[in-house]
DNA sequence: TTTAGGG
DNA sequence: CCCTAAA
């Protein structure tokens, strides 16, 4: 079934006072603060500011708050171990029972297991739980996230108290130029209604993410940099997990690359990846698709759709298939894209010309976030209820103050087998959402329903500072282009890398990104370009040509930005070119460096299972990370061993904690020895036989 | 399909 | 990461 829904996320953080923060983040990035003060802040700065806050809020909270609890957590952890990990074995929470796990994790897992205090930890000799223990921590976040209705009171500072308002419906579909999306959408729907298993989800509340254990000592998927923080030492080597459930949210939200990591954002992805998915077949079959109309615009697809008015299913199926194939094949990422992608990895903050840089800069800011991050308002969990608030601007001292109450998340398309459990559905949705959020968002600014594309004009120039315009201001969350390379095939799904939701396909019609409804003036479904950005890769320098696919249907859109023509053109042209260029050649998979958490998971699994059982390792520790094959894990282990043997100076990439490397060597030595023993045993036998 | 290794 | 031989 394909589920469509929209989620509204409420961000508490955007209170009026937020402005100062923004300024800070801007400073961090080296943006000229003065400009802001003088009301000279350009649109780009504004965007960056908003994005920065978003990230900050999401990530910082957890990091900063743990200190006091760390000890406690540790002790708790121990306790858990003693008590019996079995209880905790959250292993697969296939069934809807996830909630249970959830709780478990909540109570117990205040402290993520800090399992291995030392080498001894998870070797085979130790009992089995070790492995699982560490896996235990589940994120409660989902619950929280969605808790909007259930317990608002509880939610504090969560960035995203996600509201699960799901809007079904095709209402979202919009026509954009020659985009076939609409057609497709319809098709899907029909398909669903007819076909057996498709279900429309109404609300997702309590998504259970328990299945995804936040692995490892909770290193918060935070920034690597944070790891080194002084706090870490508290619990053994591990960074304390913040783990208060509430914090978890943050973590999760951030994760982006599950899919990986691919995204330039390293951290975010971590979270997602580790989710352990229940080994259910059904789950595996879940396909999430993030598709943008743009892609669809491609040639082939279009034709097909057109030609088969009747065969709803067929066209779709096919496209999906292709998508999968593609994914499997590692998505074809045009070189340019790749470049961008890589680029994004680097913290760049260029004038804001390109989104990537922007995004990155924002992320970078996260590090300081803990300190600078403002505490969200006291605490109440506001959640979605807030949605619909107005962004209010006040003009004071030439500063523009705004408050963003919520962002709308673009619709997500989810395909999941009928036999899948509710829990898996929840997880799936969570992954989709996480992928989007974690994938690196990019903020769009709407003024009176029109997208403000020029990042360099000042607020003053754009009219944003004018009181009369304030009401018409809107923000949109858009997938970060750098993160999701445009797939070649028309039906393709972009990768949301962030986490591991390699297969998540969120379909967000260009117009529907996540929009801040706050402004009454801005129609809820204005035009916003979202994924369109993907195409944009070709035009980096340009603010975002494609990005703007505006919804023709929308009333407002017609006004200022003549996007349709452009977007259509871009869409149709780009895909074609790519296609011709890349044809069918299997693309090399995108490089997805292992995060520290992943390494940790790998090490732990290998410690327990040994070096010759990669499939088991995969199942055990990376079952959820579809992009990590057992071969990948084996290769990674190989490199880890190598890395551990060379001098720190010679190592490259994200530094792997020495502690882990030590464990690698240990485990490697241990298993090598085991292997040798085995052989010795066998040899005598053979000799005897001979 | 998995392992194991070289590239 | 890819490619493959071998199991």
XYZ file of C-alpha atoms (C1' of nucleotides) in Angstrom:
704
model
C 0.000 0.000 0.000
C 1.051 3.362 -0.521
C 0.518 5.765 2.155
C 0.481 9.333 1.761
C 0.608 11.665 4.468
C 1.858 14.826 5.638
C 3.195 15.500 8.935
C 3.268 18.724 10.614
C 6.139 19.392 12.772
C 5.906 21.915 15.390
C 9.005 23.645 16.329
C 8.876 25.373 19.540
C 12.035 27.029 19.126
C 10.990 29.744 16.958
C 9.963 32.165 19.470
C 10.486 35.722 19.123
C 13.595 35.548 21.123
C 14.914 33.288 18.555
C 16.294 36.062 16.601
C 19.266 36.550 18.768
C 20.111 32.996 18.338
C 19.891 33.295 14.782
C 22.281 36.014 14.947
C 24.564 33.841 16.809
C 24.458 31.132 14.389
C 25.070 33.576 11.726
C 28.062 34.744 13.548
C 29.255 31.300 13.832
C 29.190 30.974 10.246
C 31.003 34.107 9.884
C 28.100 35.943 8.639
C 28.236 39.536 9.290
C 26.098 40.262 12.147
C 25.983 43.839 11.551
C 24.119 43.374 8.468
C 21.418 41.776 10.332
C 21.183 44.488 12.754
C 20.985 47.000 10.137
C 18.275 45.212 8.520
C 20.553 44.524 5.746
C 20.376 40.919 6.250
C 19.883 39.308 2.997
C 17.467 36.605 2.276
C 20.123 34.072 2.351
C 21.146 35.026 5.765
C 17.669 34.717 6.864
C 17.468 31.280 5.484
C 20.641 30.286 7.065
C 19.490 31.600 10.311
C 16.333 29.692 10.257
C 18.006 26.548 9.260
C 20.631 27.013 11.819
C 18.110 27.281 14.501
C 16.399 24.259 13.359
C 19.432 22.212 13.542
C 20.498 23.688 16.733
C 17.381 22.965 18.379
C 17.263 19.530 17.182
C 20.661 18.576 18.126
C 21.890 20.735 20.789
C 19.513 20.004 23.470
C 20.626 16.555 24.119
C 24.185 17.251 24.080
C 24.186 19.919 26.591
C 21.922 18.521 29.114
C 23.442 15.290 29.949
C 26.177 16.112 32.119
C 24.465 15.832 35.339
C 22.805 12.646 34.506
C 25.603 10.842 33.091
C 26.676 9.179 36.166
C 23.303 8.115 36.934
C 22.911 6.780 33.604
C 25.953 4.794 33.860
C 24.881 3.268 37.002
C 21.643 2.511 35.543
C 23.228 0.824 32.786
C 25.113 -1.396 34.946
C 22.072 -2.173 36.701
C 20.536 -3.271 33.597
C 23.258 -5.523 32.823
C 22.966 -7.098 36.127
C 19.345 -7.424 36.148
C 19.264 -9.234 33.070
C 19.662 -8.028 29.725
C 17.151 -10.383 28.589
C 14.494 -8.240 29.718
C 15.868 -5.597 27.726
C 16.448 -7.488 24.678
C 14.526 -5.401 22.561
C 15.573 -7.202 19.627
C 13.055 -7.032 17.082
C 9.995 -5.426 17.894
C 8.103 -6.572 15.050
C 4.760 -6.410 16.262
C 2.927 -3.530 17.356
C 4.288 -4.374 20.659
C 6.934 -1.977 20.023
C 5.466 0.301 22.426
C 6.513 -2.033 25.073
C 9.944 -1.955 24.059
C 9.678 1.549 23.991
C 8.840 1.750 27.492
C 11.460 -0.531 28.392
C 13.904 1.502 26.777
C 12.558 4.505 28.288
C 12.816 3.292 31.743
C 15.814 1.294 31.498
C 17.575 2.906 28.865
C 17.991 6.108 30.403
C 21.287 4.978 29.889
C 22.071 3.390 26.815
C 24.094 0.609 27.534
C 27.462 1.325 28.027
C 28.541 -1.963 27.513
C 31.970 -2.434 27.075
C 33.924 -0.841 29.568
C 36.844 -2.603 28.340
C 37.972 -5.090 25.917
C 36.393 -7.888 27.648
C 33.089 -6.628 26.970
C 31.622 -8.334 24.157
C 33.704 -11.151 23.283
C 32.109 -14.385 22.888
C 33.108 -15.518 26.215
C 30.823 -13.081 27.658
C 27.367 -13.904 27.406
C 25.380 -12.998 24.636
C 23.687 -10.184 25.913
C 26.412 -7.890 25.517
C 25.627 -7.287 22.043
C 22.104 -6.738 22.542
C 22.412 -4.724 25.473
C 24.100 -2.148 23.693
C 21.544 -2.185 21.127
C 18.858 -1.713 23.455
C 18.386 1.801 23.635
C 15.545 2.630 21.745
C 14.511 5.866 20.905
C 11.508 7.031 22.422
C 11.517 9.866 20.341
C 9.120 8.700 17.985
C 6.621 8.578 20.560
C 7.444 11.902 21.623
C 7.579 13.185 18.309
C 4.268 12.158 17.569
C 2.959 12.681 20.876
C 1.448 15.814 20.025
C -1.883 14.723 21.048
C -1.068 12.376 23.705
C 1.091 14.219 25.961
C 1.946 17.579 25.176
C 2.881 18.290 28.594
C 5.690 15.971 28.365
C 7.200 17.342 25.443
C 9.633 19.920 26.190
C 11.969 21.538 24.034
C 11.640 19.010 21.548
C 12.351 20.351 18.502
C 10.186 18.544 16.824
C 7.387 17.557 18.506
C 6.112 16.056 15.504
C 2.639 16.206 14.967
C 1.282 13.530 13.203
C -1.271 15.284 11.476
C -1.491 13.462 8.455
C -3.279 14.739 5.679
C -4.174 12.284 3.251
C -4.944 12.860 0.066
C -4.223 13.823 -3.179
C -5.033 17.205 -2.282
C -1.453 17.636 -2.190
C -0.826 16.773 -5.620
C -0.381 19.573 -7.752
C 0.227 19.884 -11.261
C 3.344 21.404 -12.209
C 3.987 22.041 -15.695
C 4.250 18.980 -17.691
C 4.950 17.035 -14.691
C 3.379 13.723 -14.677
C 3.364 13.474 -11.078
C -0.144 14.089 -10.737
C -1.030 11.360 -12.961
C 1.091 9.096 -11.094
C -0.257 10.034 -7.879
C -3.653 9.280 -8.932
C -2.643 6.081 -10.244
C -1.160 5.096 -7.070
C -4.150 5.922 -5.228
C -6.346 3.969 -7.347
C -4.075 1.195 -7.180
C -4.272 1.194 -3.589
C -7.847 1.323 -3.229
C -8.257 -1.565 -5.460
C -5.404 -3.591 -4.603
C -5.337 -5.463 -1.543
C -2.896 -4.092 0.553
C -2.731 -0.505 0.235
C -3.784 1.491 3.087
C -3.911 5.076 3.733
C -2.628 6.038 6.963
C -4.525 8.488 8.866
C -2.421 9.326 11.703
C 0.743 8.170 12.935
C 0.961 8.548 16.507
C 3.277 6.814 18.694
C 5.444 5.697 16.075
C 7.463 3.123 17.509
C 10.966 3.391 16.816
C 11.929 0.969 19.322
C 13.080 -1.280 16.748
C 15.782 0.914 16.039
C 17.905 0.731 18.886
C 20.118 3.510 19.176
C 23.102 1.602 19.184
C 26.012 2.085 21.131
C 26.561 3.826 23.998
C 24.524 6.300 23.097
C 26.704 8.404 21.370
C 24.375 10.855 20.426
C 24.485 11.102 16.865
C 25.794 14.282 17.524
C 28.728 15.723 16.064
C 31.884 13.952 16.222
C 33.318 16.917 17.751
C 31.041 16.633 20.605
C 32.335 13.251 21.302
C 35.540 14.563 22.331
C 33.930 16.735 24.796
C 34.961 16.325 28.328
C 31.831 14.667 29.222
C 32.596 11.584 27.402
C 34.879 10.153 29.918
C 32.218 9.761 32.404
C 30.959 6.555 31.225
C 33.893 4.731 30.229
C 34.808 5.761 26.875
C 31.447 6.263 25.786
C 29.879 9.394 25.349
C 27.022 9.552 27.585
C 23.904 9.168 25.855
C 21.646 11.689 26.583
C 19.073 9.539 26.214
C 16.455 11.048 28.006
C 13.778 10.177 25.857
C 13.119 13.601 25.013
C 16.515 14.075 23.825
C 16.335 11.268 21.643
C 14.184 13.060 19.424
C 16.760 15.334 18.642
C 18.979 12.713 17.730
C 16.746 11.039 15.516
C 15.635 13.942 13.770
C 19.014 14.761 12.883
C 19.914 11.637 11.411
C 20.124 11.887 7.858
C 22.036 9.540 6.309
C 20.839 6.589 7.238
C 20.560 6.083 3.972
C 22.935 7.044 4.513
C 25.104 8.658 5.550
C 25.625 9.379 2.379
C 24.626 12.616 2.996
C 27.143 14.978 3.664
C 25.994 15.069 7.125
C 27.775 12.588 8.952
C 26.213 12.688 12.212
C 22.712 12.645 11.542
C 22.787 9.576 9.728
C 24.130 7.663 12.461
C 21.060 7.480 14.299
C 18.995 6.060 11.758
C 21.341 3.543 10.675
C 21.476 1.745 13.709
C 18.021 1.003 13.980
C 17.688 -2.545 14.183
C 14.947 -3.681 12.187
C 13.013 -6.653 12.929
C 13.931 -9.397 10.692
C 10.588 -9.633 9.297
C 10.294 -10.197 5.743
C 7.592 -7.790 5.483
C 9.679 -5.075 6.809
C 12.272 -5.607 4.364
C 9.900 -5.174 1.687
C 8.926 -1.851 2.761
C 9.711 0.631 0.256
C 9.596 4.193 0.804
C 9.877 6.464 -1.934
C 10.870 9.906 -2.066
C 10.071 11.181 -5.328
C 9.747 14.475 -6.746
C 7.659 15.418 -9.537
C 10.623 16.508 -11.340
C 11.979 13.190 -11.719
C 8.872 11.992 -13.016
C 8.911 14.478 -15.650
C 11.458 12.493 -17.301
C 10.813 11.152 -20.624
C 10.113 7.568 -20.364
C 7.996 7.649 -17.466
C 5.873 10.227 -18.866
C 5.170 8.327 -21.896
C 4.312 5.319 -20.072
C 1.943 6.959 -17.875
C 0.246 8.538 -20.683
C 0.028 5.527 -22.732
C -1.431 3.460 -20.044
C -4.212 5.375 -18.700
C -5.756 2.208 -17.656
C -2.941 0.362 -16.256
C -2.479 2.256 -13.182
C -0.514 -0.295 -11.555
C 1.721 -1.112 -14.253
C 3.280 2.156 -14.813
C 3.865 2.639 -11.257
C 5.163 -0.674 -10.616
C 7.566 -0.328 -13.297
C 8.837 2.914 -12.174
C 9.265 1.589 -8.775
C 11.083 -1.300 -9.981
C 13.409 0.875 -11.762
C 13.872 2.834 -8.732
C 14.811 -0.080 -6.746
C 17.094 -1.194 -9.307
C 18.653 2.076 -9.321
C 19.030 2.185 -5.723
C 20.412 -1.142 -5.699
C 22.746 -0.021 -8.284
C 23.690 2.776 -6.115
C 21.859 5.469 -7.699
C 23.360 7.087 -10.524
C 24.752 10.173 -9.354
C 26.029 12.429 -11.910
C 29.478 13.488 -11.340
C 28.450 16.899 -10.759
C 26.170 15.755 -8.139
C 28.759 13.808 -6.546
C 30.944 16.678 -6.469
C 28.334 18.626 -4.817
C 27.735 15.955 -2.492
C 31.223 15.783 -1.438
C 31.358 19.374 -1.273
C 28.604 19.392 1.094
C 30.501 17.203 3.335
C 32.880 19.911 3.875
C 31.774 22.686 5.942
C 31.475 25.379 3.604
C 29.789 28.515 3.934
C 30.015 30.316 0.849
C 28.117 33.304 0.357
C 25.181 31.221 0.432
C 25.175 30.850 -3.165
C 24.403 27.312 -2.995
C 22.280 25.495 -0.686
C 24.823 22.991 0.132
C 27.139 25.379 1.549
C 24.403 26.808 3.428
C 23.348 23.644 4.829
C 26.696 22.717 5.873
C 27.437 25.816 7.548
C 24.417 25.313 9.512
C 25.404 21.992 10.525
C 28.665 23.082 11.559
C 27.046 25.335 13.883
C 25.652 22.452 15.650
C 28.734 21.857 17.488
C 28.335 24.937 19.466
C 24.796 24.404 19.563
C 24.832 22.998 22.926
C 25.856 26.151 24.373
C 24.223 28.517 22.181
C 21.179 26.619 21.813
C 18.482 28.355 23.438
C 16.338 26.448 25.613
C 13.133 26.168 24.192
C 10.657 27.815 26.017
C 9.853 26.607 29.116
C 8.689 23.753 28.452
C 5.592 22.990 27.501
C 5.220 20.882 24.965
C 3.545 22.590 22.544
C 3.190 20.763 19.652
C 1.320 20.739 16.673
C -1.348 22.550 18.256
C 0.675 25.484 17.702
C 0.654 24.978 14.129
C -1.000 27.603 12.317
C 0.419 30.216 14.396
C 1.497 33.238 12.818
C 4.826 34.290 12.152
C 4.877 37.556 13.661
C 7.244 40.182 12.814
C 7.861 43.164 14.698
C 9.797 45.927 13.568
C 12.104 47.152 16.130
C 15.441 48.588 15.672
C 15.334 47.527 12.168
C 15.330 43.979 13.172
C 12.912 41.590 11.796
C 11.628 39.167 14.294
C 9.785 36.168 13.379
C 8.371 33.177 14.944
C 7.840 30.005 13.130
C 5.482 27.741 14.754
C 5.570 24.779 12.547
C 6.658 23.439 9.308
C 4.789 21.126 7.210
C 6.515 18.099 6.050
C 5.979 17.077 2.546
C 3.871 14.173 1.760
C 5.454 10.852 1.989
C 4.753 7.900 -0.102
C 5.187 4.675 1.569
C 4.737 1.293 0.217
C 4.464 -1.450 2.672
C 3.174 -4.957 2.469
C -0.096 -5.782 3.986
C 1.527 -8.235 6.172
C 3.735 -5.683 7.690
C 3.039 -4.919 11.266
C 1.839 -1.702 12.593
C 5.124 -1.374 14.281
C 6.954 -1.660 11.058
C 4.661 0.852 9.554
C 5.473 3.223 12.290
C 9.066 2.671 11.831
C 8.768 3.170 8.217
C 7.084 6.434 8.635
C 9.603 7.409 11.173
C 12.353 6.579 8.850
C 10.818 8.554 6.131
C 10.430 11.520 8.331
C 13.825 11.117 9.754
C 15.302 10.857 6.385
C 13.781 14.055 5.376
C 14.666 15.932 8.426
C 17.978 14.400 8.846
C 18.804 14.610 5.270
C 19.649 18.130 5.564
C 16.986 20.566 5.098
C 17.138 23.631 3.215
C 14.891 26.461 3.895
C 12.814 28.281 1.435
C 11.268 31.620 2.016
C 7.921 32.495 0.717
C 6.688 35.941 0.494
C 3.090 36.285 -0.249
C 3.127 32.874 -1.579
C 6.007 33.416 -3.826
C 9.260 31.912 -3.345
C 12.019 34.299 -2.725
C 14.847 32.918 -4.629
C 17.437 35.491 -4.501
C 19.401 34.820 -1.420
C 21.355 37.921 -1.758
C 18.779 40.547 -1.575
C 18.199 42.055 1.775
C 15.109 41.633 3.746
C 14.506 45.216 3.193
C 14.748 44.826 -0.491
C 12.619 41.814 -0.599
C 10.030 43.510 1.430
C 10.241 41.066 4.235
C 10.933 43.772 6.663
C 7.951 45.718 5.716
C 5.227 45.337 8.104
C 2.720 44.932 5.510
C 4.598 42.040 4.156
C 5.195 40.220 7.269
C 2.013 38.432 7.255
C 2.780 37.039 3.946
C 6.026 35.526 4.932
C 6.371 31.800 4.975
C 9.098 29.281 5.275
C 9.438 25.944 3.742
C 11.601 23.039 4.524
C 13.031 21.480 1.514
C 15.083 18.449 1.082
C 18.642 19.215 0.752
C 19.647 18.778 -2.756
C 23.087 17.776 -1.943
C 21.802 14.927 -0.070
C 19.698 13.412 -2.582
C 21.177 13.089 -5.896
C 18.723 12.959 -8.608
C 18.213 9.582 -9.891
C 18.495 8.980 -13.465
C 15.491 7.048 -14.040
C 12.410 8.961 -14.326
C 10.633 7.150 -11.647
C 13.528 7.315 -9.462
C 13.591 8.066 -5.933
C 16.085 10.298 -4.511
C 18.094 8.986 -1.803
C 17.595 10.431 1.371
C 20.628 9.667 2.763
C 20.440 10.500 6.011
C 19.962 7.724 7.613
C 19.383 4.861 6.522
C 16.549 5.114 4.817
C 17.869 4.250 1.675
C 14.680 3.235 0.439
C 12.598 5.895 1.712
C 10.800 7.675 -0.816
C 9.097 10.622 0.264
C 7.254 12.087 -2.384
C 7.053 15.651 -2.100
C 5.550 17.513 -4.785
C 7.575 20.412 -5.534
C 5.221 22.718 -4.122
C 4.609 21.027 -0.999
C 7.662 21.024 0.866
C 7.343 21.719 4.264
C 5.589 24.839 4.629
C 5.134 26.942 7.532
C 1.561 27.590 7.736
C 1.976 30.053 10.270
C 0.855 32.747 8.108
C -2.671 32.825 7.449
C -1.996 34.616 4.334
C 0.052 31.970 2.931
C -2.021 29.252 1.611
C -1.240 26.004 3.153
C -0.146 24.485 0.020
C 1.633 27.064 -1.708
C 4.181 26.518 -4.037
C 7.324 25.477 -2.889
C 9.790 23.681 -4.644
C 11.307 20.932 -2.943
C 13.000 18.163 -4.510
C 13.264 20.127 -7.514
C 16.530 21.010 -6.138
C 17.846 17.806 -7.195
C 17.837 18.792 -10.650
C 19.379 21.898 -9.657
C 22.650 20.347 -9.133
C 23.481 21.242 -12.568
C 23.158 24.786 -11.841
C 24.892 25.254 -8.696
C 25.524 28.805 -8.740
C 22.078 29.648 -9.565
C 20.050 30.239 -6.535
C 17.767 27.506 -7.390
C 16.275 27.404 -10.696
C 14.622 24.188 -10.508
C 13.903 24.447 -7.035
C 11.136 26.595 -7.792
C 8.712 24.563 -9.406
C 5.763 26.413 -8.453
C 2.416 25.161 -8.327
C 0.409 26.524 -11.023
C -2.693 25.493 -9.425
C -1.995 27.519 -6.480
C -3.376 30.842 -6.682
C -0.617 32.628 -5.128
C 2.034 31.106 -7.073
C 1.055 32.761 -10.192
C 2.125 36.037 -9.000
C 5.730 36.729 -8.781
C 7.754 33.878 -9.808
C 7.409 32.539 -13.198
C 8.677 29.276 -12.198
C 6.653 26.884 -14.135
C 8.295 27.478 -17.371
C 11.683 27.226 -15.956
C 11.112 24.301 -13.852
C 9.502 22.373 -16.540
C 12.251 23.051 -18.832
C 14.820 22.134 -16.384
C 13.046 19.066 -15.474
C 12.523 17.743 -18.828
C 15.855 18.623 -20.120
C 18.038 17.565 -17.358
C 16.745 14.125 -16.935
C 17.021 13.464 -20.556
C 20.588 14.460 -20.699
C 21.479 12.420 -17.808
C 19.789 9.495 -19.068
C 21.512 9.562 -22.321
C 24.817 10.043 -20.693
C 24.572 7.437 -18.125
C 22.395 5.087 -19.883
C 22.296 1.809 -18.200
C 25.711 1.588 -16.893
C 25.656 0.569 -13.357
C 26.767 3.387 -11.316
C 29.265 2.991 -8.675
C 27.602 3.173 -5.359
C 27.845 6.380 -3.574
C 30.462 6.456 -0.961
C 29.131 6.369 2.505
C 31.791 6.579 5.061
C 31.125 4.640 8.157
C 30.242 6.743 11.074
C 31.732 6.151 14.429
C 28.553 4.593 15.591
C 28.559 2.256 12.716
C 32.076 1.308 13.399
C 31.135 0.694 16.924
C 28.326 -1.526 15.882
C 30.567 -3.379 13.559
C 33.213 -3.860 16.138
C 30.787 -5.076 18.624
C 29.258 -7.511 16.255
C 32.571 -8.835 15.137
C 33.744 -9.177 18.667
C 30.902 -11.432 19.248
C 30.601 -13.222 15.993
C 34.029 -13.322 14.653
C 35.483 -12.334 11.364
C 34.147 -14.990 9.161
C 30.490 -14.469 9.524
C 29.783 -11.288 7.745
C 26.311 -12.165 6.909
C 25.526 -12.636 10.537
C 27.265 -9.460 11.385
C 25.192 -7.703 8.866
C 22.023 -9.161 10.214
C 22.935 -8.443 13.705
C 24.222 -4.983 13.503
C 23.251 -3.610 10.171
C 20.103 -5.295 9.317
C 18.552 -2.009 9.080
C 21.127 -0.372 6.993
C 20.280 -1.583 3.619
C 23.143 0.082 2.039
C 25.634 -1.852 4.059
C 26.154 -5.220 2.609
C 28.076 -7.915 4.260
C 30.763 -7.314 1.780
C 30.845 -3.715 2.841
C 31.158 -4.740 6.417
C 33.880 -7.114 5.629
C 35.686 -4.463 3.709
C 35.210 -2.022 6.475
C 36.637 -4.421 8.944
C 39.566 -4.874 6.700
C 40.187 -1.202 6.591
C 39.613 -0.857 10.273
C 42.260 -3.363 10.988
C 44.532 -1.545 8.690
C 43.668 1.755 10.222
C 44.322 0.461 13.660
C 47.749 -0.579 12.645
C 48.885 2.598 11.116
C 49.820 5.702 12.942
C 47.116 8.159 13.765
C 48.742 10.659 11.507
C 48.262 8.464 8.571
C 44.613 8.006 9.135
C 42.150 9.893 7.169
C 38.548 10.658 7.303
C 36.430 10.838 10.330
C 38.687 9.770 13.140
C 37.749 6.569 14.765
C 38.150 6.600 18.496
C 41.272 4.872 19.542
C 39.293 2.810 21.893
C 37.451 1.308 19.001
C 40.573 0.684 17.084
C 42.005 -1.077 20.029
C 39.014 -3.253 20.153
C 39.388 -3.919 16.504
C 42.877 -5.170 16.961
C 41.847 -7.155 19.921
C 38.981 -8.782 18.203
C 40.972 -9.354 15.102
C 43.734 -10.998 17.050
C 41.325 -13.062 18.997
C 39.474 -14.353 16.015
C 42.569 -14.921 14.032
C 43.770 -17.045 16.828
C 40.548 -18.918 16.920
C 40.797 -19.540 13.284
C 44.309 -20.810 13.671
C 43.246 -23.104 16.411
C 40.545 -24.453 14.298
C 42.922 -25.197 11.584
C 45.334 -26.848 13.901
C 42.634 -29.035 15.156
C 41.634 -30.002 11.745
C 45.066 -30.573 10.477
C 45.932 -33.276 12.902
C 42.763 -34.951 12.014
C 43.489 -34.878 8.387
C 46.945 -36.075 9.040
C 45.636 -38.897 11.014
C 43.260 -39.736 8.349
C 45.961 -39.773 5.851
C 24.393 -16.388 -1.847
C 28.402 -15.973 1.034
C 33.290 -15.808 1.836
C 37.627 -14.254 1.041
C 40.812 -11.458 -1.294
C 42.784 -8.666 -4.703
C 42.086 -4.327 -7.159
C 33.784 0.253 -3.182
C 34.152 -3.087 -6.957
C 34.929 -7.559 -8.951
C 35.350 -12.439 -8.636
C 36.739 -16.947 -7.696
C 35.430 -20.469 -4.834
C 32.534 -22.641 -1.890
